[in-house]
C-alpha positions in Angstrom: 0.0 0.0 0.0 1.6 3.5 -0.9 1.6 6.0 1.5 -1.3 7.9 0.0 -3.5 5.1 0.4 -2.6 4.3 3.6 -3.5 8.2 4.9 -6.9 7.6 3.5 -6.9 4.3 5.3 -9.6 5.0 8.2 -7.8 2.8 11.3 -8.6 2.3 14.5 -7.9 0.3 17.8 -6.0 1.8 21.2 -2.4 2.2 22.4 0.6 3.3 25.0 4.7 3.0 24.9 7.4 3.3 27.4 10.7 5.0 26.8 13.2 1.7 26.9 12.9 0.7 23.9 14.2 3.8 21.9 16.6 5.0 24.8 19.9 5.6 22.2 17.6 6.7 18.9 18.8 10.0 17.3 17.7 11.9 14.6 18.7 11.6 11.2 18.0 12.3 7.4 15.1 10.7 6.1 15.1 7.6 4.1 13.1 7.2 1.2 9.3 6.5 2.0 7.9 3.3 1.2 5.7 1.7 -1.1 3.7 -1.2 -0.7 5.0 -2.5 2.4 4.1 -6.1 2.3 2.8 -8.0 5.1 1.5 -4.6 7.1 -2.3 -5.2 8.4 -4.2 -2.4 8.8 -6.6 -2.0 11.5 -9.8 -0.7 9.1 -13.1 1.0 10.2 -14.4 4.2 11.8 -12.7 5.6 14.6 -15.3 4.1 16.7 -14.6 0.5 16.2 -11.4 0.2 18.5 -11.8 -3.8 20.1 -13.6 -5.5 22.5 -13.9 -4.4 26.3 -13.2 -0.5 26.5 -13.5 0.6 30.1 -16.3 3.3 31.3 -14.4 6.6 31.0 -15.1 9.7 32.3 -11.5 11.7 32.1 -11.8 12.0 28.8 -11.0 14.9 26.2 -7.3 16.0 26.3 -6.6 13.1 28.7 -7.4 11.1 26.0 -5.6 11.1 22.3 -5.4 9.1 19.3 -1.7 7.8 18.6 -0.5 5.5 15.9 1.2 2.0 16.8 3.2 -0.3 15.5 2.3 -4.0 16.5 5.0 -6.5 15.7 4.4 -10.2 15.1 8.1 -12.3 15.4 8.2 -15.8 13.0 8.6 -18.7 15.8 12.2 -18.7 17.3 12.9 -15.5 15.7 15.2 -12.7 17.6 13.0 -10.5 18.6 16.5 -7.8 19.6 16.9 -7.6 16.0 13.6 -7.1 14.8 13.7 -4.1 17.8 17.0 -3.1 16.8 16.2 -2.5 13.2 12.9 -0.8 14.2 14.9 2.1 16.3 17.4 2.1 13.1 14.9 3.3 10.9 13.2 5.2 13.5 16.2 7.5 14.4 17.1 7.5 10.6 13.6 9.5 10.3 13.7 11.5 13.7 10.6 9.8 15.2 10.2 9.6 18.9 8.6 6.5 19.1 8.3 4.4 22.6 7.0 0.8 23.4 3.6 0.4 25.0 2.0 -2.1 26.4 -0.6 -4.5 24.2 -3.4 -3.9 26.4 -4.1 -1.0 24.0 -4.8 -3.2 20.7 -8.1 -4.2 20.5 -9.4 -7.7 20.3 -9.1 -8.1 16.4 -5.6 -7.8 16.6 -4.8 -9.9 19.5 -7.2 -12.8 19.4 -4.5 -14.6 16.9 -1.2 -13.8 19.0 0.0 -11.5 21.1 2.5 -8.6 19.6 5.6 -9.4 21.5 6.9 -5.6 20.3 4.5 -3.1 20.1 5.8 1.2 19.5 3.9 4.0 19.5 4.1 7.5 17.9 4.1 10.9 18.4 0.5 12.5 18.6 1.2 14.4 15.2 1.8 11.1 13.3 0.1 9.6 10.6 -0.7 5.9 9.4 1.6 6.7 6.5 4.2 7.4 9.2 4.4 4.2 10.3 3.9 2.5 7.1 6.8 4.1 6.5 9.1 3.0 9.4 8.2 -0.8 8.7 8.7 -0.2 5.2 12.5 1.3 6.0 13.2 -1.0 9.5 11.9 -4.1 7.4 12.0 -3.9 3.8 9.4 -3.3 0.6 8.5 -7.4 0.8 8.6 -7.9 4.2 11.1 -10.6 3.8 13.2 -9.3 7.3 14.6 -12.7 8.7 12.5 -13.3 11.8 9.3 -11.0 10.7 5.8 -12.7 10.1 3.6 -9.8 10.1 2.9 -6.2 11.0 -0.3 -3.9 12.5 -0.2 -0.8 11.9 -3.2 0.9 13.7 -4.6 4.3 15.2 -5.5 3.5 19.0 -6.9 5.4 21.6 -4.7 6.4 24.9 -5.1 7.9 28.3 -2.6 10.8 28.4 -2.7 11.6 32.2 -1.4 13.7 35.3 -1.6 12.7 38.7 -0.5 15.6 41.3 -0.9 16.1 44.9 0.9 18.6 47.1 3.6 17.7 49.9 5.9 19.0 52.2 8.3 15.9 51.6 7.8 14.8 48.0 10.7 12.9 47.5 9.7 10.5 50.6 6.0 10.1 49.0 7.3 9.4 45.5 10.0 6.4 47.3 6.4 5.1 49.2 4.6 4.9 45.7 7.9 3.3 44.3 8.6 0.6 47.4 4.6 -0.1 47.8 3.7 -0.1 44.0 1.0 1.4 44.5 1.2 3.2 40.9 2.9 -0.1 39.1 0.2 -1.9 39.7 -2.7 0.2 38.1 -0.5 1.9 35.5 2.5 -0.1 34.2 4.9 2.2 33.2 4.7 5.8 34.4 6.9 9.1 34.7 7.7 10.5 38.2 8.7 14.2 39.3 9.5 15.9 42.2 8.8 19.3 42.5 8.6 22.0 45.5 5.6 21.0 47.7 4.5 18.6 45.0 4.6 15.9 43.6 3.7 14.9 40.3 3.2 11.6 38.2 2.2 10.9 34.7 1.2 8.4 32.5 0.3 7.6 28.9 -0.7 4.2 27.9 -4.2 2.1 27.6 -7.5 3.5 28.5 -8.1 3.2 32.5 -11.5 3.0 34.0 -12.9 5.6 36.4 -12.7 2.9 38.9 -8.9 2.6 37.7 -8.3 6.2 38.3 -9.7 6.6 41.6 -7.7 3.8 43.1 -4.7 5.6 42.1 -5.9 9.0 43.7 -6.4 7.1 46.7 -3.3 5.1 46.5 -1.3 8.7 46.0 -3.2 10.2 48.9 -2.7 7.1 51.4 1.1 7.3 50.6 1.3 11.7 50.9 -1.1 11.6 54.4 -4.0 13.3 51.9 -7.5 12.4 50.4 -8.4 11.4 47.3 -9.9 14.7 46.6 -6.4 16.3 47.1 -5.0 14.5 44.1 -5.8 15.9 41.2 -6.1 14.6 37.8 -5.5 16.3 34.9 -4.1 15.9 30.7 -1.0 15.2 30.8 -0.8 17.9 27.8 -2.7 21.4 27.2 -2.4 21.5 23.6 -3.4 18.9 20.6 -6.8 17.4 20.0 -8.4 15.2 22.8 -11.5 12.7 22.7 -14.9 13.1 23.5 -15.5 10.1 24.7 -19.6 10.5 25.0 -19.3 10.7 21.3 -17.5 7.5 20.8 -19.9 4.9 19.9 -20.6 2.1 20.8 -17.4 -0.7 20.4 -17.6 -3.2 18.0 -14.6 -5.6 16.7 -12.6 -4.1 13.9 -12.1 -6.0 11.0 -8.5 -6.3 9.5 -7.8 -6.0 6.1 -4.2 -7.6 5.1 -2.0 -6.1 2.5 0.2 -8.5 1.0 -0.4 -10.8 4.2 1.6 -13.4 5.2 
């Protein structure tokens, strides 16, 4: 599929990444963009068709975006280091910022054959030609990478939160989160920092419930001497285009249309 046709592809599904994968990735001059990049799935439907099993959200508009993943499936016994290593090649060759996430944010379509055992996600301005072209440059125009069976390329739907509360000794709260887990737990990966009289932790990954989110105000609060109340939530970013999520439809599972499939 050429780039064109995959910006007019209408994708959907939901995502998250943490910073480990990418850690050494620097920007460089853009390779060529692809062209029918063989063995990509895209994800296709309206934006309201993202999986199976959404949770009931209520924090919602700017602490919720639309990001673009990158799902990849390894061939059995394949080295799954060099499948990431050639990803964060071709990433840094084309300056993208790109992080792994946790699956949870695919919907069902995707993972009801296998699991992605490496999974990236973009920046908030990306496309799905964007990351048609990474796997076309990380992996090749046919796909025939040693080790690759397939790749998803999909738009998903994130939380993009911030969790603060205010403290007199915020360095000693953020080491209770840490050595209780309180925030590991609910969140998987998340950012931490200290501040004067505050405390601050954020997090961008799959969609959490309301019930989600209020265990980790109360979690916050137990470990700072506060209440829930005193922990406030809020987007992680100001700026860019959030979701409305009263407007989302109802789920339904997305139906995936191979391109070149293996």
């Amino acid at each position: 599929m050429k780039a064109p046709e995959m910006k007019a592809a209408a994708v959907a599904v939901s995502v998250v990444l943490a910073s480990s994968l990418l850690a050494g990735c620097t920007a460089g001059a853009p390779g060529p963009r692809p062209s029918d990049p063989s063995g990509v799935v895209l994800t296709s439907g309206s934006g309201a068709e993202l999986g199976n099993g959404r949770p009931q959200v209520s924090h919602d508009g700017l602490m919720v975006r639309r990001r673009i993943a990158v799902a990849i499936h390894p061939a059995p016994d394949a080295d799954v280091d060099k499948l990431r290593t050639a990803l964060s090649s071709a990433a840094g060759s084309l300056g993208l910022a790109i992080s792994p996430i946790s699956p949870d944010v695919l919907g069902a379509s995707v993972l009801q054959h296998t699991v992605p055992e490496l999974i990236v996600a973009f920046p908030g301005d990306a496309t799905i030609a964007d990351g048609g072209e990474l796997v076309d440059l990380a992996f090749g125009h046919d796909q025939a990478f040693p080790g690759l069976d397939h790749v998803h390329v999909a738009q998903v739907l994130v939380h993009d939160l911030r969790f603060t509360v205010s403290s007199p000794n915020p360095g000693t709260v953020a080491e209770s989160v840490a050595l209780e887990g309180i925030l590991a737990d609910a969140l998987g990966n998340y950012d931490t920092r200290v501040g004067d009289g505050e405390l601050e932790f954020a997090y961008t990954g799959p969609l959490l419930s309301d019930k989600t989110v209020e265990a980790v105000r109360r979690g916050v609060a137990r470990a700072a001497g506060n209440t829930a109340d005193d922990v406030k939530v809020a987007p992680r970013s100001e700026t860019g285009t959030g979701v409305d999520m009263t407007k989302e439809p109802a789920e339904a599972a997305a139906a995936e249309e191979p391109v070149h499939g293996h």
